Structures are given as C-alpha cells and as structure tokens.
Amino acid sequence: MSPKNIGVTEVALRDAHQSLFATRMAMEDMVDACDDIDKAGFWSIECWGGATFDACIRFLNEDPWKRLRTFRELMPNSRLQMLLRGQNLLGYRHYEDTVVDKFVEKSKENGMDVFRVFDALNDPRNLERAMQAVKKVDGHAQGTICYTVSPLHDVEGYIKQAGQLLDMGADSIALKDMAALLKPQPAYDIVRGIKETYGEDTQINVHCHSTTGVTLVTLMKAIEAGADVVDTAISSLSLGPGHNPTESLVEMLEGTNYTTDLDMDRLINIRDHFKKVRPKYKEFESKTLVDTNIFLSQIPGGMLSNMESQLNAQGAGDRIDEVMAEVPRVRKDAGYPPLVTPSSQIVGTQAVFNVLMGRYKVMTAEFADLMLGYYGECIGERDPELIKQAEKQTKKEAITCRPADLLAPEWEELRAQAEALEGFDGTDEDVLTNALFPGVAPGFFTTRHEGPKNVGTDPALVKKRENEPVLEPITYKVTVGGRTQTVRVEPAE
Amino acid sequence: MSPKNIGVTEVALRDAHQSLFATRMAMEDMVDACDDIDKAGFWSIECWGGATFDACIRFLNEDPWKRLRTFRELMPNSRLQMLLRGQNLLGYRHYEDTVVDKFVEKSKENGMDVFRVFDALNDPRNLERAMQAVKKVDGHAQGTICYTVSPLHDVEGYIKQAGQLLDMGADSIALKDMAALLKPQPAYDIVRGIKETYGEDTQINVHCHSTTGVTLVTLMKAIEAGADVVDTAISSLSLGPGHNPTESLVEMLEGTNYTTDLDMDRLINIRDHFKKVRPKYKEFESKTLVDTNIFLSQIPGGMLSNMESQLNAQGAGDRIDEVMAEVPRVRKDAGYPPLVTPSSQIVGTQAVFNVLMGRYKVMTAEFADLMLGYYGECIGERDPELIKQAEKQTKKEAITCRPADLLAPEWEELRAQAEALEGFDGTDEDVLTNALFPGVAPGFFTTRHEGPKNVGTDPALVKKRENEPVLEPITYKVTVGGRTQTVRVEPAE
C-alpha cells in the first residue's frame, strides 16, 4: 500500500509572524521566498487575513489588498488561504450581511482561494453568512472549530459542531487550536469521530500552535486518525508561540503510512530566507520557548499579561493569583466561551474588576454585551441573575437571535464615509478597509502614497547590538569646535 | 485498564546544560532545585558523567567527586544516573580494566546508582568490562545502543545489539539518540522488536535530543511500542540542541493508555528555578532552535562547525560543500562508525584533509588508529587498502582484539603520577581525576582550595546588556553653565 499523502498548509506568511512578532513582517521580507513557497508542493499558503490586514495599515503603511494581489502574482500555482472571523470579518464588530458578501467577493477577486471561517464563541450563526458568501464566489469554504477545554466541551460536541459546518456547505473542516491546548488523544478522537460520523472523505485540516511543546505529537495522532491537511511553519519561523516546523513534519513521517510531497530543496531555500529575516524583528518577539502553564490555568499567555498590566496599573500586581482563580468562575458565568480574542479580553477584564471591586459590583460594557447575547451564543447557559443585572445596567434587552440580524444594511453609508476621506481611491476595497478599521484607515489613506515601511531592524545592527559590551568605561575622540580631544567616559555609579 | 506508568529520567543537571551551554552550569545554580527534583517522582536523575567531570575541573574549579556526593546528599530518595563512555570512562583514551573497575567502584561509593554505559562505535567489547564492574558493585547497569543511520544500520541490527547487552547482564537497555536522528517509526520498530525478541519485561530507556524538532513524537511512538522510561529536561532547560520538555511529555500523555506519576507542582518549581538560571549562561548557548539539516547531511551540527573552522584556518572556507560530500565516503571507508565524539572529529578532520590535499594523501594519526582497529570494531568492513596504508604510515599493526587487551595494568603507575602532584589529596578519587584528565587535573589540584567558580553572568547584567543601545557616533548639544556647544562623540576605536 502506498503511503497516504498528507497536505501541508504553510503559515510563514501569516500566522507565523503574527504569533512570533506581532504581525510586523514587511512584504519586502517575504517576496523573495514566494517562488520557492509556490513550488514546494503545499496544499495551501496561508498569507492573509487574521491580524495582517490591521498590521498593514496600522504599522506598515501598506495596502493589504495590494499585498494580496502581489501574493497572487508571485504564487500563481498555489491555493492562497486566509483566516476570516465570520461576521466580524477582520474587524472588531459584527458587520451586516451585504458587507460580509462584499468583503468575501473582493477577497476572491483579488486572489484568495481558501477561506478559513471561524467565530470566537463557536456560534455557527456567526459563520453562516460568510460561508455562504464564499460558496457563492466559488471559493473553498473551510468551516472552523475553535478548540478549547471546559467542563462542557467534549469530543462529541466538537463532532456535532463539524456536522453543523458541513450542513452549511463547508468544503473542509478546520480544527483550530490557537492556544496549543489540543493534546494528542483528544485530537485523535475528534478527527476519528468526524470521519466516522460524516464519512472518510470529509476533509479535515488541523491547525495547532506550538506554545506548549506537545502539538507536533498532536499532529501525528491527528494524521493517524485521518486528518488530511496540517498547518506548519518553516523551521526558521517556527516554535515558541508559533507553529511546528514544516521540515520536522516531513521528516517525522518517514517510514510511516503517511508522506508529504514537499520538495525539501525548496524548503531549505525558504528556511534560509527567513533565517535571515527573523532577527530583524527580534524586538517584537516573545521570549516564550515553551509554556505548559496554560494546561493548568486555562489562561492563554497573552490574556495573562493583559490582566497583569491591568492589575499593575491599579497598584494591585500582587493579586494576580486571585484573578487567576476568578477567571474560571467568570467563564462559567458566561457559559464557557473559548478564551480567544475578543472573549479572552472580556472575561479577563471582568475577572480583574471582580477581584478589585467585588464580584460584579461593576460590569464592563463588553461583559454586559456578552451576557446579553450580543456576541452570540456560548456552549453553556449564562447566569440568569447576571443577565438581569446586565439588562438593568445597559438598558438593553438580552437577545437570542443572530446578532447580525439586528443590523440594518450599511454598505451605502460605509461608502459615503469612505468617500469623505482624503486619499480614498474610490474602490470597494478602500470602502472595506475603512469599514474594518475606521480609526486607522483615514490616516493610512493620507500616507499611503509614501509607500510601505519596514519596521524591522537592519540585521547588521542586530548583530552588532548582540555583541555590544555593557556600558564599560570607554575612551572617546570628542571633536568640539574643530579641536579633537580624547575623553574617558564611564557610568557615574 | 489503568494506564501504564512511564518513568522519566530528568536530565537538567547533566545533559541539558551540557547540550545547551557547554556544561558550564555551576553547582550553586543547581542545589536549590534538588529538593523538588528529588521529590517530583522521576525514575532517575541524570546528574553526573558525560562532560561534567571535565568541565568541573577545567572551567569551574570544582571537585567532580564532591559534586556527586552533594547530589547524593541533596537527593536521598532518587536514583542518580551517569553517562559512562565504556572503556574510555569519562576521558579520551582506553583505560586498562582495573582502572575501569576502580572508577565504577568509586562512583558507586560516592553515590551513583544507574550507569548508562556506551561506546561511540557500538563495539560491545568496549562496554563489557564497565558493565561487569557495575554489576559487581550492585549498580544498575544500563547497556546503550548509540542510534545512527547508514546503509548498514537497520532495525534488526539494533535488536541484535540489545541482545548482546542483555547477555552482558544489562539491567536495562538505553536507546541513545544523541543527534536527534531517531524518527518515530524506527523508534517504534526498534523498541517493539527488542520487546518481542527478549521479552516484554526488558526495560527500555529512550534518550533523544530535540535538535531536529521531531523527537517528542519519537518518544510517543517509543512509548506506544513499550518503552518504559524516557529522558526529558524541565522546560526552562529544554529544546534546541537539548531535550524535549518534561512538562510537555506529562501533558502529552493525558487521555492515552500511558501516564507519568510526576508531581506537577514540583515540576513548576524546578522550571521556575532554571528559568532564572538559564540567562546567566547565554554567552555559551547555541542559537540553534531547530535544525533538520542533519537528516540530509548525516553531519551533526558540532561536527559541521568544526570542519568549517578547520577550512577557514586554511583559507578554504568555500570548500565546505566538497567536504560535506566527502564525509559519507570517509565514513564508508571506516566501516560506518556512528558520528559522535570521538569518531565525528576523526572522520571530519580526515574529510577536510582529503579535500585540501587529495584523498588520503595525508592520514591523521587518529584516522590511522581508527582504521587499524585501535578504537574497536565498526558495523562495516574497513577498506583493506587504507588499512595497509595506515600500517605503513604508523609502523603499527592492525588489531582485531579488544583494544584494552593491549594495555598493561596501570593503577600503580597512575597513583604514583598523582602522588607527585601538588595539591593531591591522597584519595583514589584524585588518582582517577588525574588519570582521566592528566593535562588539567594538576592545575586543578593546586587551585582547588580557592573553591568553585561560577562562570555565568549576573542576570541583572544580562538584562542590561540586552537593553543597551549600540554605540553609534552621535552628535550632542551640550549645555554647560548656560553655554551650548555641539559635541560629536564616537567610539575612539
């Protein structure tokens, strides 16, 4: 029997640098790798969506739509893939359905192929319209399960969720493990369960981060259970809060009943390219190498540091243990949302408030909205007393409908807003950019003509910095008014 | 069925810092972790042998025997484990049998329990005496297979080698993967094969480095095949050229038919301790995060950098590709030795000579000895023409006997040598120290009274260094006493 071919999604161009160095990688640091990436034999290339759109206009003065077109041009043989937060698109609120349609249509038109659609609460109603929109433009609609752990989450629930996604017309199912919580055995059980329930030809893509150090094993067990495609990052952009190394996956499968068709020579070129690039972004990089704390606390690293800085700002840095103990209670009260943007911030901030001011003495506006159903439904019931309190505080009613059903058509208004902006180029793409980031786009439109910025540091400087001695006493040549003197300088203490 | 308990050997105190920062960790940076290590539930604690003995006297002015006694005292509940290079003991030549006996006896007496005995060439004759010596003093004799890859090495060969070790009385078998070359499937096949051939109660310990990124998966498959104990390092001293994280192993097994009995609270204490220690040794640390090159080149990272510096010294740095192509040929000529100290240096240097001066125009003394059998036997036949050339060059004869059989009793002579040294304390331990490192021990004996040195950097200084700006030329406006001048400052050199 010839081994089963396992597809690989390379995430170097999107999630790898999003996870490793705050999405700061400049397009010019990617283009030279694209030919090799295009020809290495990947199932798809994740290169857009997630936080890249925001980072482009906020930090890099780069048009994200142009980035997408450039990728399309540089990688004509590949499926390009993006991450899309359902009804939120790439922004931080729900958009009305026609905006969702328009965004998907324009993304497809500019070169996107595979749309990985997810919702932070796993509420299928928040995915539905985006999935339909992808189907309408003949894109690949990948329905996503956000993996989390709670007393209510179990293998059966995830299998059922996969069924809902397939009912929406999902071309494939993504099992997305954003916090590196997915252990080998549950991965095996979920993948096997989906295959056995919905048919062995149900395509399953598995996405794991590497933070906890266990998830290459998770990918192995998922593959043994029948997973078809797995996500990895080229080794020089791998590990830590990022992903498992692509080359390690390839080598891991040797001699098993599985194989990849990746071209190792191309992988080496890609690796060597990003090996030179990564040090440029060192200042943005997290120091975390491996962290299994999240298995115990259920609190992702980013959420923890958020809560710590909130406490420190209140001079209560010593109460972090109380807050960590409060998080699971708040999460239970809210019906056990997965802890991922934005629910992680909402739950975390409320936990901080509860510790500092007493339980629910003050409810944040976002937590009230979460309790009232404005973010969608969670797996568990929300605490009825807290729902009442939220209604009273906000003068809003709890809802049970799909949140986006409350939104009126807004495309014309969004276009009008964009047209009022200096530097607006008249395209629907620009309308969408402003709709997604109305606080950032206007500034970007006025500076766009200056061209992209590279916020990385020159590698020579990085090297120099690393080798630089500590401020030891040093002798300078000092030139003042044409006269040069030798001056010895040393720290005064 | 209750899950099978998997034993864990924690390598933080020996191989972790040997692999990550050149064996430089000072004893004072370890003692505070020992109580937690002792009580965490490990199968054994690797804490001595390998390069630690050499590093103690060469860099740390510390008596290695005293280190062992301190570990024994601080970890009274644990099996202490060491790595012993068969007839080489911890040095770089073969020792006569009574010296081997004496070393093992003294190690046991000072507190050692588990002796992992290996030979770089996998020649069982080089292990035999050390294994017997361990049995004689009622130590745990762990016979070791050094895993390597070549056209002659296969699963059956390793299974056969395990049988030879068991015939010597091995209490357990170690499968030692010093170069992170052991992929999941061969690991499974070898472990399963040993169990099926010699009985399911044959204890198998698996030791992998993490360099290539695949070996936590290897441990998983080894465990599925029946491995009883695996080696890991606490996460804050893990990864890169080191080992897989202990906590990740624990978490990985959740929900499977396997478990560890490790105490997670203790692990967290150990982790936090070494998290503070590791930055002190940053200057010794390799930058490698993950490197799958070795799968392609068969050349370990350390060997590659050795050859590069040899070439650079000859102004021939551009010929590294030729040398890399020559290595497999030299290795074949020598009968496919595993590439590990010292065979990696011997083969690498000969490959450099062959490229620079023509194939075997010059044979190094060490390569000649290897060809003549003075290091022992390899799995393959050595090239007969080259054996003849080696005989001619060295005026020595090729041997087929066990190399140590040629050695005359040397204990009395070694004692006499030691007694002539200033600072010698009269113990057999000191005789052994000098016997192992006659170039280093005399100096150490004279400075021993000054006490151990810590070669790590103060963490505050490390932090300062990282945040220090580069010293670029800079122009200041300096205002003194109301008068402003422009001052240009630049490093004088």
Short mmCIF file of N, CA and C in Angstrom, two decimals, chain B residues 136-263:
data_model
loop_
_atom_site.label_atom_id
_atom_site.label_comp_id
_atom_site.label_asym_id
_atom_site.label_seq_id
_atom_site.Cartn_x
_atom_site.Cartn_y
_atom_site.Cartn_z
N LYS B 136 29.21 -5.76 39.63
CA LYS B 136 29.96 -6.20 40.81
C LYS B 136 29.65 -5.34 42.04
N VAL B 137 29.41 -4.05 41.80
CA VAL B 137 29.12 -3.18 42.96
C VAL B 137 27.62 -2.97 43.15
N ASP B 138 26.83 -3.85 42.50
CA ASP B 138 25.37 -3.78 42.62
C ASP B 138 24.76 -2.48 42.11
N GLY B 139 25.39 -1.90 41.11
CA GLY B 139 24.77 -0.74 40.46
C GLY B 139 23.80 -1.21 39.39
N HIS B 140 23.03 -0.28 38.87
CA HIS B 140 22.14 -0.58 37.75
C HIS B 140 22.96 -0.41 36.47
N ALA B 141 23.17 -1.51 35.74
CA ALA B 141 23.99 -1.47 34.52
C ALA B 141 23.08 -1.30 33.31
N GLN B 142 23.13 -0.11 32.72
CA GLN B 142 22.28 0.16 31.56
C GLN B 142 23.14 0.10 30.30
N GLY B 143 22.91 -0.92 29.49
CA GLY B 143 23.65 -1.06 28.24
C GLY B 143 23.05 -0.19 27.16
N THR B 144 23.92 0.45 26.38
CA THR B 144 23.44 1.50 25.49
C THR B 144 23.67 1.20 24.02
N ILE B 145 22.65 1.46 23.23
CA ILE B 145 22.74 1.44 21.77
C ILE B 145 22.83 2.90 21.31
N CYS B 146 23.94 3.26 20.63
CA CYS B 146 24.01 4.59 20.03
C CYS B 146 23.31 4.53 18.68
N TYR B 147 22.25 5.29 18.54
CA TYR B 147 21.50 5.23 17.30
C TYR B 147 22.17 6.08 16.22
N THR B 148 22.34 5.49 15.06
CA THR B 148 22.83 6.26 13.92
C THR B 148 22.16 5.72 12.67
N VAL B 149 22.44 6.37 11.55
CA VAL B 149 21.82 5.99 10.29
C VAL B 149 22.92 5.78 9.28
N SER B 150 22.88 4.66 8.57
CA SER B 150 23.84 4.41 7.49
C SER B 150 23.26 3.30 6.63
N PRO B 151 23.88 3.04 5.49
CA PRO B 151 23.35 1.94 4.66
C PRO B 151 23.41 0.59 5.36
N LEU B 152 24.25 0.44 6.39
CA LEU B 152 24.36 -0.85 7.07
C LEU B 152 23.53 -0.95 8.34
N HIS B 153 23.13 0.19 8.89
CA HIS B 153 22.38 0.16 10.14
C HIS B 153 20.90 -0.09 9.87
N ASP B 154 20.34 -1.07 10.54
CA ASP B 154 18.91 -1.30 10.38
C ASP B 154 18.31 -1.78 11.70
N VAL B 155 17.00 -1.88 11.72
CA VAL B 155 16.29 -2.24 12.94
C VAL B 155 16.80 -3.57 13.49
N GLU B 156 16.99 -4.55 12.61
CA GLU B 156 17.44 -5.87 13.07
C GLU B 156 18.79 -5.80 13.77
N GLY B 157 19.68 -4.99 13.23
CA GLY B 157 20.99 -4.84 13.84
C GLY B 157 20.90 -4.30 15.26
N TYR B 158 20.02 -3.32 15.44
CA TYR B 158 19.88 -2.74 16.78
C TYR B 158 19.25 -3.75 17.75
N ILE B 159 18.33 -4.53 17.24
CA ILE B 159 17.72 -5.55 18.10
C ILE B 159 18.79 -6.57 18.53
N LYS B 160 19.63 -6.92 17.57
CA LYS B 160 20.71 -7.86 17.88
C LYS B 160 21.66 -7.27 18.92
N GLN B 161 21.97 -5.99 18.76
CA GLN B 161 22.87 -5.34 19.71
C GLN B 161 22.27 -5.34 21.12
N ALA B 162 20.97 -5.13 21.20
CA ALA B 162 20.31 -5.18 22.51
C ALA B 162 20.53 -6.55 23.16
N GLY B 163 20.47 -7.59 22.34
CA GLY B 163 20.70 -8.94 22.85
C GLY B 163 22.10 -9.10 23.43
N GLN B 164 23.10 -8.52 22.74
CA GLN B 164 24.47 -8.59 23.26
C GLN B 164 24.57 -7.91 24.62
N LEU B 165 23.87 -6.77 24.74
CA LEU B 165 23.92 -6.03 26.00
C LEU B 165 23.24 -6.82 27.11
N LEU B 166 22.12 -7.46 26.77
CA LEU B 166 21.43 -8.27 27.77
C LEU B 166 22.30 -9.46 28.19
N ASP B 167 23.02 -10.01 27.22
CA ASP B 167 23.93 -11.12 27.55
C ASP B 167 25.01 -10.68 28.52
N MET B 168 25.39 -9.41 28.45
CA MET B 168 26.38 -8.88 29.40
C MET B 168 25.79 -8.66 30.79
N GLY B 169 24.48 -8.85 30.92
CA GLY B 169 23.84 -8.65 32.21
C GLY B 169 23.18 -7.29 32.38
N ALA B 170 22.96 -6.60 31.25
CA ALA B 170 22.33 -5.27 31.33
C ALA B 170 21.01 -5.35 32.10
N ASP B 171 20.84 -4.44 33.07
CA ASP B 171 19.57 -4.35 33.79
C ASP B 171 18.52 -3.63 32.95
N SER B 172 18.98 -2.84 32.01
CA SER B 172 18.07 -2.16 31.08
C SER B 172 18.85 -1.78 29.84
N ILE B 173 18.09 -1.45 28.79
CA ILE B 173 18.69 -1.06 27.52
C ILE B 173 18.38 0.41 27.28
N ALA B 174 19.42 1.21 26.97
CA ALA B 174 19.17 2.60 26.57
C ALA B 174 19.29 2.71 25.07
N LEU B 175 18.29 3.32 24.46
CA LEU B 175 18.37 3.66 23.04
C LEU B 175 18.70 5.14 23.01
N LYS B 176 19.96 5.44 22.61
CA LYS B 176 20.52 6.78 22.78
C LYS B 176 20.62 7.47 21.44
N ASP B 177 19.88 8.55 21.30
CA ASP B 177 19.82 9.28 20.03
C ASP B 177 20.44 10.65 20.24
N MET B 178 21.78 10.66 20.19
CA MET B 178 22.50 11.88 20.56
C MET B 178 22.38 12.98 19.51
N ALA B 179 22.01 12.62 18.28
CA ALA B 179 21.96 13.62 17.21
C ALA B 179 20.53 13.95 16.77
N ALA B 180 19.53 13.47 17.52
CA ALA B 180 18.12 13.73 17.18
C ALA B 180 17.77 13.19 15.79
N LEU B 181 18.38 12.04 15.47
CA LEU B 181 18.14 11.40 14.16
C LEU B 181 17.04 10.35 14.21
N LEU B 182 16.62 9.98 15.41
CA LEU B 182 15.70 8.85 15.56
C LEU B 182 14.27 9.30 15.27
N LYS B 183 13.75 8.83 14.15
CA LYS B 183 12.39 9.20 13.76
C LYS B 183 11.37 8.27 14.44
N PRO B 184 10.12 8.72 14.47
CA PRO B 184 9.11 7.94 15.20
C PRO B 184 8.99 6.48 14.77
N GLN B 185 8.95 6.22 13.47
CA GLN B 185 8.71 4.84 13.04
C GLN B 185 9.85 3.89 13.39
N PRO B 186 11.11 4.24 13.07
CA PRO B 186 12.19 3.35 13.52
C PRO B 186 12.23 3.19 15.04
N ALA B 187 11.92 4.24 15.78
CA ALA B 187 11.89 4.11 17.25
C ALA B 187 10.88 3.05 17.64
N TYR B 188 9.71 3.14 17.03
CA TYR B 188 8.67 2.16 17.32
C TYR B 188 9.17 0.75 17.00
N ASP B 189 9.75 0.62 15.81
CA ASP B 189 10.16 -0.71 15.34
C ASP B 189 11.27 -1.31 16.21
N ILE B 190 12.23 -0.47 16.61
CA ILE B 190 13.33 -0.99 17.42
C ILE B 190 12.83 -1.41 18.80
N VAL B 191 12.05 -0.54 19.43
CA VAL B 191 11.56 -0.85 20.79
C VAL B 191 10.68 -2.10 20.75
N ARG B 192 9.76 -2.12 19.78
CA ARG B 192 8.88 -3.28 19.67
C ARG B 192 9.69 -4.56 19.43
N GLY B 193 10.68 -4.44 18.53
CA GLY B 193 11.50 -5.60 18.19
C GLY B 193 12.24 -6.14 19.40
N ILE B 194 12.80 -5.24 20.21
CA ILE B 194 13.53 -5.68 21.41
C ILE B 194 12.57 -6.37 22.37
N LYS B 195 11.41 -5.76 22.56
CA LYS B 195 10.42 -6.36 23.48
C LYS B 195 9.98 -7.74 22.98
N GLU B 196 9.72 -7.83 21.70
CA GLU B 196 9.22 -9.11 21.17
C GLU B 196 10.30 -10.19 21.18
N THR B 197 11.55 -9.75 20.99
CA THR B 197 12.63 -10.74 20.93
C THR B 197 13.07 -11.19 22.32
N TYR B 198 13.16 -10.22 23.25
CA TYR B 198 13.76 -10.57 24.55
C TYR B 198 12.77 -10.55 25.70
N GLY B 199 11.51 -10.30 25.40
CA GLY B 199 10.51 -10.32 26.47
C GLY B 199 10.00 -8.93 26.80
N GLU B 200 8.71 -8.86 27.10
CA GLU B 200 8.08 -7.57 27.36
C GLU B 200 8.61 -6.93 28.62
N ASP B 201 9.24 -7.72 29.50
CA ASP B 201 9.76 -7.13 30.74
C ASP B 201 11.19 -6.61 30.60
N THR B 202 11.72 -6.62 29.38
CA THR B 202 13.02 -5.98 29.15
C THR B 202 12.84 -4.47 29.28
N GLN B 203 13.54 -3.89 30.23
CA GLN B 203 13.36 -2.44 30.42
C GLN B 203 14.08 -1.66 29.33
N ILE B 204 13.36 -0.74 28.67
CA ILE B 204 13.98 0.09 27.63
C ILE B 204 13.83 1.56 27.99
N ASN B 205 14.97 2.26 28.02
CA ASN B 205 15.01 3.71 28.25
C ASN B 205 15.34 4.39 26.93
N VAL B 206 14.60 5.45 26.59
CA VAL B 206 14.85 6.13 25.33
C VAL B 206 15.33 7.54 25.59
N HIS B 207 16.47 7.87 24.98
CA HIS B 207 17.09 9.18 25.15
C HIS B 207 17.18 9.86 23.79
N CYS B 208 16.45 10.96 23.62
CA CYS B 208 16.52 11.71 22.36
C CYS B 208 16.89 13.15 22.63
N HIS B 209 17.65 13.72 21.72
CA HIS B 209 17.81 15.17 21.73
C HIS B 209 16.72 15.79 20.88
N SER B 210 16.55 17.11 21.01
CA SER B 210 15.40 17.73 20.34
C SER B 210 15.78 18.53 19.10
N THR B 211 17.06 18.52 18.75
CA THR B 211 17.60 19.36 17.68
C THR B 211 16.75 19.42 16.41
N THR B 212 16.23 18.28 15.98
CA THR B 212 15.52 18.25 14.70
C THR B 212 14.03 18.51 14.83
N GLY B 213 13.55 18.67 16.06
CA GLY B 213 12.15 19.02 16.25
C GLY B 213 11.16 17.87 16.20
N VAL B 214 11.61 16.66 15.88
CA VAL B 214 10.64 15.57 15.71
C VAL B 214 10.59 14.61 16.90
N THR B 215 11.47 14.76 17.87
CA THR B 215 11.69 13.62 18.76
C THR B 215 10.72 13.50 19.94
N LEU B 216 9.87 14.50 20.17
CA LEU B 216 8.80 14.24 21.15
C LEU B 216 7.83 13.23 20.53
N VAL B 217 7.65 13.32 19.24
CA VAL B 217 6.84 12.32 18.54
C VAL B 217 7.52 10.96 18.63
N THR B 218 8.84 10.97 18.50
CA THR B 218 9.60 9.74 18.64
C THR B 218 9.36 9.10 20.01
N LEU B 219 9.38 9.91 21.05
CA LEU B 219 9.13 9.38 22.40
C LEU B 219 7.72 8.79 22.48
N MET B 220 6.76 9.48 21.86
CA MET B 220 5.38 8.98 21.88
C MET B 220 5.30 7.60 21.23
N LYS B 221 5.91 7.46 20.06
CA LYS B 221 5.84 6.16 19.37
C LYS B 221 6.65 5.10 20.13
N ALA B 222 7.74 5.50 20.74
CA ALA B 222 8.53 4.55 21.54
C ALA B 222 7.70 4.06 22.71
N ILE B 223 6.96 4.98 23.33
CA ILE B 223 6.10 4.61 24.46
C ILE B 223 5.00 3.66 23.97
N GLU B 224 4.41 3.97 22.83
CA GLU B 224 3.38 3.08 22.28
C GLU B 224 3.95 1.69 21.98
N ALA B 225 5.25 1.66 21.66
CA ALA B 225 5.87 0.37 21.36
C ALA B 225 6.29 -0.37 22.62
N GLY B 226 6.22 0.32 23.78
CA GLY B 226 6.53 -0.37 25.03
C GLY B 226 7.69 0.19 25.82
N ALA B 227 8.28 1.29 25.38
CA ALA B 227 9.39 1.88 26.14
C ALA B 227 8.93 2.15 27.57
N ASP B 228 9.85 1.95 28.52
CA ASP B 228 9.48 2.05 29.93
C ASP B 228 9.86 3.38 30.55
N VAL B 229 10.98 3.94 30.10
CA VAL B 229 11.48 5.19 30.66
C VAL B 229 11.94 6.07 29.51
N VAL B 230 11.66 7.36 29.60
CA VAL B 230 12.15 8.29 28.58
C VAL B 230 12.86 9.45 29.27
N ASP B 231 13.80 10.06 28.54
CA ASP B 231 14.59 11.16 29.08
C ASP B 231 14.02 12.49 28.61
N THR B 232 13.86 13.42 29.55
CA THR B 232 13.42 14.78 29.20
C THR B 232 14.13 15.77 30.10
N ALA B 233 14.01 17.05 29.73
CA ALA B 233 14.57 18.13 30.54
C ALA B 233 13.47 19.10 30.89
N ILE B 234 13.50 19.61 32.09
CA ILE B 234 12.49 20.59 32.52
C ILE B 234 12.42 21.71 31.47
N SER B 235 11.22 22.24 31.20
CA SER B 235 11.03 23.09 30.02
C SER B 235 11.99 24.26 29.96
N SER B 236 12.32 24.85 31.10
CA SER B 236 13.20 26.03 31.06
C SER B 236 14.64 25.67 30.73
N LEU B 237 14.96 24.39 30.65
CA LEU B 237 16.28 23.95 30.18
C LEU B 237 16.11 22.98 29.00
N SER B 238 15.13 23.26 28.14
CA SER B 238 14.82 22.28 27.09
C SER B 238 15.00 22.86 25.69
N LEU B 239 14.74 22.02 24.71
CA LEU B 239 14.71 22.33 23.28
C LEU B 239 16.07 22.71 22.69
N GLY B 240 16.04 23.19 21.43
CA GLY B 240 17.29 23.44 20.72
C GLY B 240 18.09 22.15 20.66
N PRO B 241 19.41 22.23 20.85
CA PRO B 241 20.22 21.01 20.84
C PRO B 241 20.04 20.16 22.10
N GLY B 242 19.17 20.60 23.00
CA GLY B 242 18.91 19.87 24.23
C GLY B 242 17.86 18.79 24.05
N HIS B 243 16.87 18.79 24.95
CA HIS B 243 15.92 17.67 25.04
C HIS B 243 14.49 18.17 25.04
N ASN B 244 13.56 17.25 24.93
CA ASN B 244 12.15 17.62 24.96
C ASN B 244 11.74 17.99 26.39
N PRO B 245 10.75 18.91 26.51
CA PRO B 245 10.39 19.41 27.83
C PRO B 245 9.63 18.37 28.67
N THR B 246 10.03 18.24 29.90
CA THR B 246 9.41 17.29 30.82
C THR B 246 7.90 17.53 30.94
N GLU B 247 7.50 18.77 31.16
CA GLU B 247 6.08 19.05 31.34
C GLU B 247 5.27 18.70 30.09
N SER B 248 5.86 18.92 28.91
CA SER B 248 5.14 18.60 27.67
C SER B 248 4.90 17.10 27.57
N LEU B 249 5.89 16.32 27.99
CA LEU B 249 5.71 14.86 27.99
C LEU B 249 4.54 14.47 28.90
N VAL B 250 4.51 15.04 30.08
CA VAL B 250 3.43 14.72 31.04
C VAL B 250 2.07 15.02 30.40
N GLU B 251 1.95 16.22 29.85
CA GLU B 251 0.66 16.66 29.29
C GLU B 251 0.29 15.86 28.05
N MET B 252 1.29 15.54 27.26
CA MET B 252 1.07 14.80 26.02
C MET B 252 0.33 13.49 26.26
N LEU B 253 0.59 12.87 27.41
CA LEU B 253 0.05 11.53 27.64
C LEU B 253 -1.39 11.53 28.16
N GLU B 254 -1.92 12.72 28.49
CA GLU B 254 -3.27 12.75 29.06
C GLU B 254 -4.29 12.11 28.14
N GLY B 255 -5.07 11.24 28.71
CA GLY B 255 -6.13 10.59 27.93
C GLY B 255 -5.67 9.36 27.17
N THR B 256 -4.35 9.11 27.16
CA THR B 256 -3.85 7.92 26.48
C THR B 256 -3.79 6.76 27.48
N ASN B 257 -3.28 5.64 27.04
CA ASN B 257 -3.11 4.49 27.92
C ASN B 257 -1.82 4.57 28.74
N TYR B 258 -1.21 5.76 28.76
CA TYR B 258 0.06 5.93 29.47
C TYR B 258 -0.03 7.14 30.38
N THR B 259 0.75 7.12 31.43
CA THR B 259 0.76 8.26 32.33
C THR B 259 2.14 8.35 32.98
N THR B 260 2.42 9.50 33.57
CA THR B 260 3.62 9.60 34.42
C THR B 260 3.11 9.90 35.82
N ASP B 261 3.92 9.60 36.81
CA ASP B 261 3.50 9.91 38.17
C ASP B 261 4.17 11.18 38.68
N LEU B 262 4.54 12.06 37.77
CA LEU B 262 5.29 13.25 38.20
C LEU B 262 4.35 14.25 38.88
N ASP B 263 4.92 14.95 39.82
CA ASP B 263 4.19 15.94 40.61
C ASP B 263 4.33 17.30 39.92
#
